[in-house]
Amino acid sequence: MPRYISPQVQYFDSLGVPLNAGKLFFYEPSTLVLKNTYSDSSLAVPNTNPVILAVNGSPSVDIWLNGTYRVILKDSLDNVIWDKDPVGGDNSDRVPWTNWVSGITYDAGNVVVASNDRYYVAIQEPNLNQDPTTSPAWWSEIRLLRVYNASETYPANTVIQDTSGFLWRSKVLTAGAAPVLGSAFWEPAIDGFAALSDQSAITNIASGALAKNRFYRLTAAGPFTLPLASTTNSGDKIFIVHDPDVEPVVNASGGDVIRFGTTVLSAANYTGVVLNVGFSCIFVSNGTRWELN
């Protein structure tokens, strides 16, 4: 928990005279509802409210906060010197995160480390005695996105970002294998779209050769030709949409074939297919043939 003030701080009136018997009042933010401060970092011993200042204008106790406050400083006759709101904000998402502690009231947006070593953000307030590991109505788990590091070992299903900004998910326990399409260790984290080599625009094309890892809008019947599967990596994709009322013809190259994925026709291989009107699809390479999804 952060300390509210330095133990040596002094408060003064408008003439520079120390506020002997001055008063520090602590409230819930934007209210006049009194809120405790504490004399210890574990928040076990509450201070009086107000905290009374000594002869030299200094608090006679340590002041530790539990969230955010409205703080009003008054002199001994209850004249207001200043009114500050908000003050404090421990466990916020702008300071190093601390372990969740029962008995501490958390504000919405506060981030803590729970007993399972995972991070949680408070989604309601005042959030008191709600264990993040068992209180989804009060806390949401958050995960930190890592940037790929060849020196790190990643458990299966870890999502990372590469230096180009694309997202990848590890298939198995992975160490030292850089994420690429067709890898035995990595797959795109968002159905392949995140790892495509060209995502700037959909390419309009009326006929001719198609390239791997591109988005196409087919504007005529074609024909169109897939690249040789042997020139691609397993997992490479071609994403296709086409104009209404057009039934494009898409052919394989050389001795390649096209196969329908997991339908009842999965045993059938084709050297060319006709895409029905309004049909959008993805051709996926396995390194030896193209599969139509």
PDB file of C-alpha atoms in Angstrom:
ATOM      1  CA  MET A   1       0.000   0.000   0.000  1.00  0.00           C
ATOM      2  CA  PRO A   2       1.328   3.516  -0.710  1.00  0.00           C
ATOM      3  CA  ARG A   3       1.836   5.952   2.162  1.00  0.00           C
ATOM      4  CA  TYR A   4      -0.439   8.999   1.962  1.00  0.00           C
ATOM      5  CA  ILE A   5       2.222  11.487   3.058  1.00  0.00           C
ATOM      6  CA  SER A   6       5.792  11.663   4.261  1.00  0.00           C
ATOM      7  CA  PRO A   7       6.014  11.344   8.073  1.00  0.00           C
ATOM      8  CA  GLN A   8       7.796  14.721   8.192  1.00  0.00           C
ATOM      9  CA  VAL A   9       5.203  16.780   6.308  1.00  0.00           C
ATOM     10  CA  GLN A  10       3.787  19.928   7.944  1.00  0.00           C
ATOM     11  CA  TYR A  11       0.589  21.835   7.262  1.00  0.00           C
ATOM     12  CA  PHE A  12       0.316  25.635   7.590  1.00  0.00           C
ATOM     13  CA  ASP A  13      -2.368  28.285   7.582  1.00  0.00           C
ATOM     14  CA  SER A  14      -2.483  31.167   5.086  1.00  0.00           C
ATOM     15  CA  LEU A  15       0.045  33.117   7.206  1.00  0.00           C
ATOM     16  CA  GLY A  16       2.556  30.272   7.243  1.00  0.00           C
ATOM     17  CA  VAL A  17       1.840  29.317  10.869  1.00  0.00           C
ATOM     18  CA  PRO A  18       1.860  25.540  11.582  1.00  0.00           C
ATOM     19  CA  LEU A  19      -1.676  24.202  11.991  1.00  0.00           C
ATOM     20  CA  ASN A  20      -1.553  23.221  15.650  1.00  0.00           C
ATOM     21  CA  ALA A  21      -4.596  20.966  16.268  1.00  0.00           C
ATOM     22  CA  GLY A  22      -5.480  21.174  12.585  1.00  0.00           C
ATOM     23  CA  LYS A  23      -7.722  18.433  11.232  1.00  0.00           C
ATOM     24  CA  LEU A  24      -7.411  16.108   8.246  1.00  0.00           C
ATOM     25  CA  PHE A  25     -10.787  14.670   7.282  1.00  0.00           C
ATOM     26  CA  PHE A  26     -10.973  11.650   4.956  1.00  0.00           C
ATOM     27  CA  TYR A  27     -14.138  10.824   2.982  1.00  0.00           C
ATOM     28  CA  GLU A  28     -15.378   8.577   0.218  1.00  0.00           C
ATOM     29  CA  PRO A  29     -14.650  10.353  -3.105  1.00  0.00           C
ATOM     30  CA  SER A  30     -17.158  13.070  -4.043  1.00  0.00           C
ATOM     31  CA  THR A  31     -19.023  12.685  -0.739  1.00  0.00           C
ATOM     32  CA  LEU A  32     -18.947  13.652   2.920  1.00  0.00           C
ATOM     33  CA  VAL A  33     -19.123  10.008   4.032  1.00  0.00           C
ATOM     34  CA  LEU A  34     -16.184   9.370   6.359  1.00  0.00           C
ATOM     35  CA  LYS A  35     -13.701   6.726   5.220  1.00  0.00           C
ATOM     36  CA  ASN A  36     -10.980   5.157   7.366  1.00  0.00           C
ATOM     37  CA  THR A  37      -7.243   5.585   6.905  1.00  0.00           C
ATOM     38  CA  TYR A  38      -4.787   3.356   8.738  1.00  0.00           C
ATOM     39  CA  SER A  39      -1.598   3.673  10.762  1.00  0.00           C
ATOM     40  CA  ASP A  40      -0.058   0.462   9.337  1.00  0.00           C
ATOM     41  CA  SER A  41       0.553  -0.850   5.835  1.00  0.00           C
ATOM     42  CA  SER A  42      -1.537  -3.982   6.440  1.00  0.00           C
ATOM     43  CA  LEU A  43      -4.558  -1.736   7.124  1.00  0.00           C
ATOM     44  CA  ALA A  44      -5.257  -3.388  10.477  1.00  0.00           C
ATOM     45  CA  VAL A  45      -5.273  -0.294  12.743  1.00  0.00           C
ATOM     46  CA  PRO A  46      -7.626   2.545  11.721  1.00  0.00           C
ATOM     47  CA  ASN A  47      -6.763   6.138  12.506  1.00  0.00           C
ATOM     48  CA  THR A  48      -9.138   8.625  14.063  1.00  0.00           C
ATOM     49  CA  ASN A  49     -11.083  10.603  11.506  1.00  0.00           C
ATOM     50  CA  PRO A  50     -10.207  13.421  11.487  1.00  0.00           C
ATOM     51  CA  VAL A  51      -6.501  12.919  12.040  1.00  0.00           C
ATOM     52  CA  ILE A  52      -5.464  15.684  14.470  1.00  0.00           C
ATOM     53  CA  LEU A  53      -2.231  17.556  13.713  1.00  0.00           C
ATOM     54  CA  ALA A  54       0.467  18.102  16.337  1.00  0.00           C
ATOM     55  CA  VAL A  55       1.856  21.473  17.514  1.00  0.00           C
ATOM     56  CA  ASN A  56       4.193  21.643  14.513  1.00  0.00           C
ATOM     57  CA  GLY A  57       1.355  20.971  12.055  1.00  0.00           C
ATOM     58  CA  SER A  58       2.390  17.362  11.370  1.00  0.00           C
ATOM     59  CA  PRO A  59       0.209  14.243  11.722  1.00  0.00           C
ATOM     60  CA  SER A  60       1.045  12.316  14.876  1.00  0.00           C
ATOM     61  CA  VAL A  61       0.397   8.985  13.099  1.00  0.00           C
ATOM     62  CA  ASP A  62       1.281   7.355   9.800  1.00  0.00           C
ATOM     63  CA  ILE A  63      -1.483   7.574   7.224  1.00  0.00           C
ATOM     64  CA  TRP A  64      -2.047   4.638   4.848  1.00  0.00           C
ATOM     65  CA  LEU A  65      -4.845   4.638   2.292  1.00  0.00           C
ATOM     66  CA  ASN A  66      -7.377   2.062   1.154  1.00  0.00           C
ATOM     67  CA  GLY A  67      -8.372   3.214  -2.322  1.00  0.00           C
ATOM     68  CA  THR A  68      -9.231   6.807  -3.198  1.00  0.00           C
ATOM     69  CA  TYR A  69     -10.494   9.594  -0.934  1.00  0.00           C
ATOM     70  CA  ARG A  70     -11.765  13.127  -0.667  1.00  0.00           C
ATOM     71  CA  VAL A  71      -9.479  14.945   1.826  1.00  0.00           C
ATOM     72  CA  ILE A  72     -10.382  18.208   3.581  1.00  0.00           C
ATOM     73  CA  LEU A  73      -7.888  20.096   5.734  1.00  0.00           C
ATOM     74  CA  LYS A  74      -9.345  22.373   8.446  1.00  0.00           C
ATOM     75  CA  ASP A  75      -7.842  24.449  11.207  1.00  0.00           C
ATOM     76  CA  SER A  76      -8.658  23.928  14.895  1.00  0.00           C
ATOM     77  CA  LEU A  77     -11.788  26.085  14.527  1.00  0.00           C
ATOM     78  CA  ASP A  78     -13.052  24.007  11.569  1.00  0.00           C
ATOM     79  CA  ASN A  79     -12.257  26.618   8.933  1.00  0.00           C
ATOM     80  CA  VAL A  80     -11.520  24.888   5.613  1.00  0.00           C
ATOM     81  CA  ILE A  81      -7.912  25.333   4.411  1.00  0.00           C
ATOM     82  CA  TRP A  82      -8.275  23.173   1.320  1.00  0.00           C
ATOM     83  CA  ASP A  83     -10.450  20.426  -0.195  1.00  0.00           C
ATOM     84  CA  LYS A  84      -8.838  17.823  -2.504  1.00  0.00           C
ATOM     85  CA  ASP A  85     -10.760  15.146  -4.425  1.00  0.00           C
ATOM     86  CA  PRO A  86      -9.699  12.520  -5.388  1.00  0.00           C
ATOM     87  CA  VAL A  87      -6.564  11.631  -3.439  1.00  0.00           C
ATOM     88  CA  GLY A  88      -4.741   8.281  -3.445  1.00  0.00           C
ATOM     89  CA  GLY A  89      -5.683   5.223  -5.515  1.00  0.00           C
ATOM     90  CA  ASP A  90      -3.739   2.191  -4.336  1.00  0.00           C
ATOM     91  CA  ASN A  91      -3.796  -0.997  -6.371  1.00  0.00           C
ATOM     92  CA  SER A  92      -4.764   0.976  -9.454  1.00  0.00           C
ATOM     93  CA  ASP A  93      -3.810  -0.086 -12.939  1.00  0.00           C
ATOM     94  CA  ARG A  94      -1.258   2.753 -12.990  1.00  0.00           C
ATOM     95  CA  VAL A  95       0.975   1.406 -10.193  1.00  0.00           C
ATOM     96  CA  PRO A  96       2.679  -1.966  -9.619  1.00  0.00           C
ATOM     97  CA  TRP A  97       0.041  -4.553  -8.834  1.00  0.00           C
ATOM     98  CA  THR A  98      -0.104  -6.087  -5.384  1.00  0.00           C
ATOM     99  CA  ASN A  99      -1.604  -9.259  -3.987  1.00  0.00           C
ATOM    100  CA  TRP A 100      -5.329  -9.250  -3.286  1.00  0.00           C
ATOM    101  CA  VAL A 101      -6.014  -8.811   0.442  1.00  0.00           C
ATOM    102  CA  SER A 102      -9.323  -9.466   2.182  1.00  0.00           C
ATOM    103  CA  GLY A 103     -10.446  -6.459   4.174  1.00  0.00           C
ATOM    104  CA  ILE A 104      -9.267  -3.961   1.552  1.00  0.00           C
ATOM    105  CA  THR A 105     -11.922  -2.131  -0.440  1.00  0.00           C
ATOM    106  CA  TYR A 106     -11.072  -1.998  -4.157  1.00  0.00           C
ATOM    107  CA  ASP A 107     -12.421   0.433  -6.711  1.00  0.00           C
ATOM    108  CA  ALA A 108     -13.554  -0.550 -10.208  1.00  0.00           C
ATOM    109  CA  GLY A 109     -10.460  -0.727 -12.412  1.00  0.00           C
ATOM    110  CA  ASN A 110      -8.082  -1.782  -9.620  1.00  0.00           C
ATOM    111  CA  VAL A 111      -5.822  -4.681 -10.632  1.00  0.00           C
ATOM    112  CA  VAL A 112      -4.576  -7.347  -8.217  1.00  0.00           C
ATOM    113  CA  VAL A 113      -2.666 -10.620  -8.198  1.00  0.00           C
ATOM    114  CA  ALA A 114      -4.883 -13.389  -6.829  1.00  0.00           C
ATOM    115  CA  SER A 115      -3.925 -16.502  -4.861  1.00  0.00           C
ATOM    116  CA  ASN A 116      -3.669 -18.474  -8.132  1.00  0.00           C
ATOM    117  CA  ASP A 117      -0.983 -16.013  -9.386  1.00  0.00           C
ATOM    118  CA  ARG A 118      -3.317 -14.655 -12.069  1.00  0.00           C
ATOM    119  CA  TYR A 119      -4.267 -11.023 -12.631  1.00  0.00           C
ATOM    120  CA  TYR A 120      -7.770  -9.684 -12.051  1.00  0.00           C
ATOM    121  CA  VAL A 121      -9.435  -6.297 -12.539  1.00  0.00           C
ATOM    122  CA  ALA A 122     -12.289  -5.134 -10.313  1.00  0.00           C
ATOM    123  CA  ILE A 123     -15.507  -4.577 -12.271  1.00  0.00           C
ATOM    124  CA  GLN A 124     -17.701  -3.343  -9.372  1.00  0.00           C
ATOM    125  CA  GLU A 125     -17.158  -1.112  -6.392  1.00  0.00           C
ATOM    126  CA  PRO A 126     -16.935  -0.931  -3.456  1.00  0.00           C
ATOM    127  CA  ASN A 127     -15.300  -4.351  -3.829  1.00  0.00           C
ATOM    128  CA  LEU A 128     -14.712  -5.795  -0.363  1.00  0.00           C
ATOM    129  CA  ASN A 129     -13.882  -9.399   0.648  1.00  0.00           C
ATOM    130  CA  GLN A 130     -14.702 -10.739  -2.828  1.00  0.00           C
ATOM    131  CA  ASP A 131     -11.997 -13.306  -3.678  1.00  0.00           C
ATOM    132  CA  PRO A 132     -11.051 -12.788  -7.345  1.00  0.00           C
ATOM    133  CA  THR A 133     -10.638 -16.547  -7.902  1.00  0.00           C
ATOM    134  CA  THR A 134     -14.267 -17.258  -6.967  1.00  0.00           C
ATOM    135  CA  SER A 135     -16.134 -13.982  -7.598  1.00  0.00           C
ATOM    136  CA  PRO A 136     -16.637 -13.444 -11.351  1.00  0.00           C
ATOM    137  CA  ALA A 137     -19.426 -10.950 -10.644  1.00  0.00           C
ATOM    138  CA  TRP A 138     -16.815  -8.710  -8.995  1.00  0.00           C
ATOM    139  CA  TRP A 139     -13.571  -9.513 -10.859  1.00  0.00           C
ATOM    140  CA  SER A 140     -12.528 -10.293 -14.434  1.00  0.00           C
ATOM    141  CA  GLU A 141      -9.327 -12.149 -15.175  1.00  0.00           C
ATOM    142  CA  ILE A 142      -6.885 -10.289 -17.427  1.00  0.00           C
ATOM    143  CA  ARG A 143      -3.926 -11.741 -19.303  1.00  0.00           C
ATOM    144  CA  LEU A 144      -0.740 -10.005 -20.379  1.00  0.00           C
ATOM    145  CA  LEU A 145       0.279 -10.396 -24.017  1.00  0.00           C
ATOM    146  CA  ARG A 146       3.918 -11.386 -24.476  1.00  0.00           C
ATOM    147  CA  VAL A 147       6.166 -10.611 -27.430  1.00  0.00           C
ATOM    148  CA  TYR A 148       7.865 -13.699 -28.906  1.00  0.00           C
ATOM    149  CA  ASN A 149      11.250 -14.416 -27.337  1.00  0.00           C
ATOM    150  CA  ALA A 150      13.321 -17.325 -28.667  1.00  0.00           C
ATOM    151  CA  SER A 151      14.779 -17.817 -25.175  1.00  0.00           C
ATOM    152  CA  GLU A 152      11.384 -18.449 -23.575  1.00  0.00           C
ATOM    153  CA  THR A 153       9.474 -21.731 -23.331  1.00  0.00           C
ATOM    154  CA  TYR A 154       5.746 -21.347 -23.951  1.00  0.00           C
ATOM    155  CA  PRO A 155       3.104 -23.745 -22.603  1.00  0.00           C
ATOM    156  CA  ALA A 156       0.482 -24.983 -25.064  1.00  0.00           C
ATOM    157  CA  ASN A 157      -2.259 -22.444 -25.905  1.00  0.00           C
ATOM    158  CA  THR A 158      -0.117 -19.426 -25.009  1.00  0.00           C
ATOM    159  CA  VAL A 159      -0.919 -16.402 -27.199  1.00  0.00           C
ATOM    160  CA  ILE A 160       2.012 -14.167 -28.164  1.00  0.00           C
ATOM    161  CA  GLN A 161       2.677 -11.334 -30.596  1.00  0.00           C
ATOM    162  CA  ASP A 162       5.496 -11.401 -33.131  1.00  0.00           C
ATOM    163  CA  THR A 163       7.613  -8.391 -34.073  1.00  0.00           C
ATOM    164  CA  SER A 164       5.258  -7.626 -36.977  1.00  0.00           C
ATOM    165  CA  GLY A 165       2.298  -7.369 -34.628  1.00  0.00           C
ATOM    166  CA  PHE A 166       0.599 -10.647 -35.621  1.00  0.00           C
ATOM    167  CA  LEU A 167      -0.897 -12.932 -32.963  1.00  0.00           C
ATOM    168  CA  TRP A 168       0.030 -16.629 -32.577  1.00  0.00           C
ATOM    169  CA  ARG A 169      -1.105 -19.517 -30.329  1.00  0.00           C
ATOM    170  CA  SER A 170       1.303 -22.294 -29.318  1.00  0.00           C
ATOM    171  CA  LYS A 171       0.052 -25.768 -30.231  1.00  0.00           C
ATOM    172  CA  VAL A 172       2.339 -27.633 -27.808  1.00  0.00           C
ATOM    173  CA  LEU A 173       5.060 -26.844 -25.280  1.00  0.00           C
ATOM    174  CA  THR A 174       7.295 -24.660 -27.427  1.00  0.00           C
ATOM    175  CA  ALA A 175      10.889 -23.456 -27.047  1.00  0.00           C
ATOM    176  CA  GLY A 176      13.016 -21.671 -29.637  1.00  0.00           C
ATOM    177  CA  ALA A 177      10.690 -22.200 -32.608  1.00  0.00           C
ATOM    178  CA  ALA A 178       9.752 -18.920 -34.282  1.00  0.00           C
ATOM    179  CA  PRO A 179       6.064 -18.616 -35.266  1.00  0.00           C
ATOM    180  CA  VAL A 180       5.464 -19.148 -38.995  1.00  0.00           C
ATOM    181  CA  LEU A 181       2.568 -20.513 -41.018  1.00  0.00           C
ATOM    182  CA  GLY A 182       2.706 -24.292 -41.257  1.00  0.00           C
ATOM    183  CA  SER A 183       4.744 -24.620 -38.056  1.00  0.00           C
ATOM    184  CA  ALA A 184       4.269 -27.725 -35.923  1.00  0.00           C
ATOM    185  CA  PHE A 185       4.473 -25.448 -32.873  1.00  0.00           C
ATOM    186  CA  TRP A 186       2.395 -22.383 -33.740  1.00  0.00           C
ATOM    187  CA  GLU A 187      -0.902 -21.480 -35.389  1.00  0.00           C
ATOM    188  CA  PRO A 188      -2.476 -18.086 -36.043  1.00  0.00           C
ATOM    189  CA  ALA A 189      -4.414 -16.982 -32.989  1.00  0.00           C
ATOM    190  CA  ILE A 190      -7.348 -15.613 -35.004  1.00  0.00           C
ATOM    191  CA  ASP A 191      -8.259 -18.276 -37.558  1.00  0.00           C
ATOM    192  CA  GLY A 192      -5.302 -17.513 -39.750  1.00  0.00           C
ATOM    193  CA  PHE A 193      -6.235 -13.920 -40.543  1.00  0.00           C
ATOM    194  CA  ALA A 194      -3.673 -12.439 -38.155  1.00  0.00           C
ATOM    195  CA  ALA A 195      -0.691 -14.109 -39.824  1.00  0.00           C
ATOM    196  CA  LEU A 196      -1.397 -13.352 -43.457  1.00  0.00           C
ATOM    197  CA  SER A 197       1.408 -11.718 -45.402  1.00  0.00           C
ATOM    198  CA  ASP A 198      -0.867  -9.145 -47.076  1.00  0.00           C
ATOM    199  CA  GLN A 199      -3.880  -7.818 -45.183  1.00  0.00           C
ATOM    200  CA  SER A 200      -3.925  -4.304 -46.596  1.00  0.00           C
ATOM    201  CA  ALA A 201      -6.821  -4.897 -49.012  1.00  0.00           C
ATOM    202  CA  ILE A 202      -8.865  -7.448 -50.873  1.00  0.00           C
ATOM    203  CA  THR A 203      -7.413  -7.962 -54.348  1.00  0.00           C
ATOM    204  CA  ASN A 204      -9.945  -7.781 -57.183  1.00  0.00           C
ATOM    205  CA  ILE A 205      -9.117 -10.197 -59.969  1.00  0.00           C
ATOM    206  CA  ALA A 206     -11.002 -11.398 -63.089  1.00  0.00           C
ATOM    207  CA  SER A 207      -8.769 -14.361 -63.977  1.00  0.00           C
ATOM    208  CA  GLY A 208      -5.276 -15.753 -63.560  1.00  0.00           C
ATOM    209  CA  ALA A 209      -2.962 -17.030 -60.834  1.00  0.00           C
ATOM    210  CA  LEU A 210      -3.803 -16.829 -57.136  1.00  0.00           C
ATOM    211  CA  ALA A 211      -1.099 -16.367 -54.479  1.00  0.00           C
ATOM    212  CA  LYS A 212      -1.007 -17.911 -51.026  1.00  0.00           C
ATOM    213  CA  ASN A 213      -2.023 -15.953 -47.934  1.00  0.00           C
ATOM    214  CA  ARG A 214      -4.055 -13.334 -49.754  1.00  0.00           C
ATOM    215  CA  PHE A 215      -7.644 -12.106 -49.787  1.00  0.00           C
ATOM    216  CA  TYR A 216      -9.327 -12.127 -53.219  1.00  0.00           C
ATOM    217  CA  ARG A 217     -12.590 -10.921 -54.693  1.00  0.00           C
ATOM    218  CA  LEU A 218     -13.188 -12.828 -57.928  1.00  0.00           C
ATOM    219  CA  THR A 219     -14.997 -10.486 -60.307  1.00  0.00           C
ATOM    220  CA  ALA A 220     -15.521 -12.865 -63.245  1.00  0.00           C
ATOM    221  CA  ALA A 221     -15.783 -16.566 -64.031  1.00  0.00           C
ATOM    222  CA  GLY A 222     -12.038 -16.849 -64.550  1.00  0.00           C
ATOM    223  CA  PRO A 223     -10.540 -19.387 -64.715  1.00  0.00           C
ATOM    224  CA  PHE A 224      -8.297 -18.959 -61.676  1.00  0.00           C
ATOM    225  CA  THR A 225      -5.345 -21.153 -60.762  1.00  0.00           C
ATOM    226  CA  LEU A 226      -4.032 -22.139 -57.343  1.00  0.00           C
ATOM    227  CA  PRO A 227      -0.255 -22.181 -56.811  1.00  0.00           C
ATOM    228  CA  LEU A 228       1.445 -25.579 -56.589  1.00  0.00           C
ATOM    229  CA  ALA A 229       0.820 -26.893 -53.093  1.00  0.00           C
ATOM    230  CA  SER A 230       4.468 -28.001 -52.930  1.00  0.00           C
ATOM    231  CA  THR A 231       5.490 -24.327 -53.093  1.00  0.00           C
ATOM    232  CA  THR A 232       3.452 -23.578 -49.965  1.00  0.00           C
ATOM    233  CA  ASN A 233       3.613 -24.465 -46.287  1.00  0.00           C
ATOM    234  CA  SER A 234       1.004 -26.588 -44.590  1.00  0.00           C
ATOM    235  CA  GLY A 235      -1.581 -24.180 -43.251  1.00  0.00           C
ATOM    236  CA  ASP A 236      -1.141 -21.521 -45.939  1.00  0.00           C
ATOM    237  CA  LYS A 237      -4.508 -20.122 -47.013  1.00  0.00           C
ATOM    238  CA  ILE A 238      -6.249 -18.288 -49.833  1.00  0.00           C
ATOM    239  CA  PHE A 239      -9.417 -16.403 -48.809  1.00  0.00           C
ATOM    240  CA  ILE A 240     -12.000 -15.920 -51.545  1.00  0.00           C
ATOM    241  CA  VAL A 241     -15.219 -13.975 -51.983  1.00  0.00           C
ATOM    242  CA  HIS A 242     -16.804 -13.184 -55.327  1.00  0.00           C
ATOM    243  CA  ASP A 243     -19.303 -10.873 -56.926  1.00  0.00           C
ATOM    244  CA  PRO A 244     -23.005 -11.759 -57.040  1.00  0.00           C
ATOM    245  CA  ASP A 245     -24.134 -13.766 -60.082  1.00  0.00           C
ATOM    246  CA  VAL A 246     -20.583 -14.955 -60.788  1.00  0.00           C
ATOM    247  CA  GLU A 247     -19.622 -18.644 -60.610  1.00  0.00           C
ATOM    248  CA  PRO A 248     -15.815 -18.675 -60.828  1.00  0.00           C
ATOM    249  CA  VAL A 249     -13.794 -21.724 -61.828  1.00  0.00           C
ATOM    250  CA  VAL A 250     -10.762 -22.449 -59.643  1.00  0.00           C
ATOM    251  CA  ASN A 251      -8.234 -25.010 -60.887  1.00  0.00           C
ATOM    252  CA  ALA A 252      -5.323 -26.803 -59.245  1.00  0.00           C
ATOM    253  CA  SER A 253      -1.813 -26.593 -60.770  1.00  0.00           C
ATOM    254  CA  GLY A 254       0.227 -29.433 -62.272  1.00  0.00           C
ATOM    255  CA  GLY A 255      -0.608 -32.741 -60.636  1.00  0.00           C
ATOM    256  CA  ASP A 256      -2.235 -31.099 -57.607  1.00  0.00           C
ATOM    257  CA  VAL A 257      -5.790 -31.854 -56.589  1.00  0.00           C
ATOM    258  CA  ILE A 258      -8.458 -30.050 -54.590  1.00  0.00           C
ATOM    259  CA  ARG A 259     -10.236 -31.946 -51.880  1.00  0.00           C
ATOM    260  CA  PHE A 260     -13.365 -31.097 -49.927  1.00  0.00           C
ATOM    261  CA  GLY A 261     -12.550 -30.973 -46.214  1.00  0.00           C
ATOM    262  CA  THR A 262     -14.468 -33.113 -43.759  1.00  0.00           C
ATOM    263  CA  THR A 263     -17.754 -33.557 -45.624  1.00  0.00           C
ATOM    264  CA  VAL A 264     -19.100 -36.902 -46.819  1.00  0.00           C
ATOM    265  CA  LEU A 265     -17.328 -36.140 -50.113  1.00  0.00           C
ATOM    266  CA  SER A 266     -13.945 -36.003 -48.396  1.00  0.00           C
ATOM    267  CA  ALA A 267     -12.629 -38.951 -50.357  1.00  0.00           C
ATOM    268  CA  ALA A 268     -13.212 -37.151 -53.657  1.00  0.00           C
ATOM    269  CA  ASN A 269     -10.368 -35.177 -55.237  1.00  0.00           C
ATOM    270  CA  TYR A 270     -10.835 -32.621 -58.018  1.00  0.00           C
ATOM    271  CA  THR A 271      -8.548 -30.779 -60.389  1.00  0.00           C
ATOM    272  CA  GLY A 272     -10.988 -27.893 -60.574  1.00  0.00           C
ATOM    273  CA  VAL A 273     -14.094 -26.613 -58.797  1.00  0.00           C
ATOM    274  CA  VAL A 274     -16.889 -24.196 -59.648  1.00  0.00           C
ATOM    275  CA  LEU A 275     -17.831 -21.854 -56.823  1.00  0.00           C
ATOM    276  CA  ASN A 276     -21.586 -21.369 -56.633  1.00  0.00           C
ATOM    277  CA  VAL A 277     -23.164 -17.922 -56.654  1.00  0.00           C
ATOM    278  CA  GLY A 278     -22.649 -16.183 -53.317  1.00  0.00           C
ATOM    279  CA  PHE A 279     -20.148 -18.797 -52.178  1.00  0.00           C
ATOM    280  CA  SER A 280     -17.203 -17.582 -50.041  1.00  0.00           C
ATOM    281  CA  CYS A 281     -14.488 -20.016 -49.096  1.00  0.00           C
ATOM    282  CA  ILE A 282     -10.963 -20.670 -47.913  1.00  0.00           C
ATOM    283  CA  PHE A 283      -8.482 -22.892 -49.731  1.00  0.00           C
ATOM    284  CA  VAL A 284      -6.037 -24.439 -47.249  1.00  0.00           C
ATOM    285  CA  SER A 285      -2.777 -26.125 -48.283  1.00  0.00           C
ATOM    286  CA  ASN A 286      -1.386 -29.179 -46.537  1.00  0.00           C
ATOM    287  CA  GLY A 287       1.831 -28.975 -48.565  1.00  0.00           C
ATOM    288  CA  THR A 288       0.756 -31.579 -51.128  1.00  0.00           C
ATOM    289  CA  ARG A 289      -2.821 -30.609 -52.042  1.00  0.00           C
ATOM    290  CA  TRP A 290      -5.450 -27.911 -51.476  1.00  0.00           C
ATOM    291  CA  GLU A 291      -8.470 -28.470 -49.281  1.00  0.00           C
ATOM    292  CA  LEU A 292     -11.646 -26.438 -49.730  1.00  0.00           C
ATOM    293  CA  ASN A 293     -13.220 -25.235 -46.482  1.00  0.00           C
TER     294      ASN A 293
END
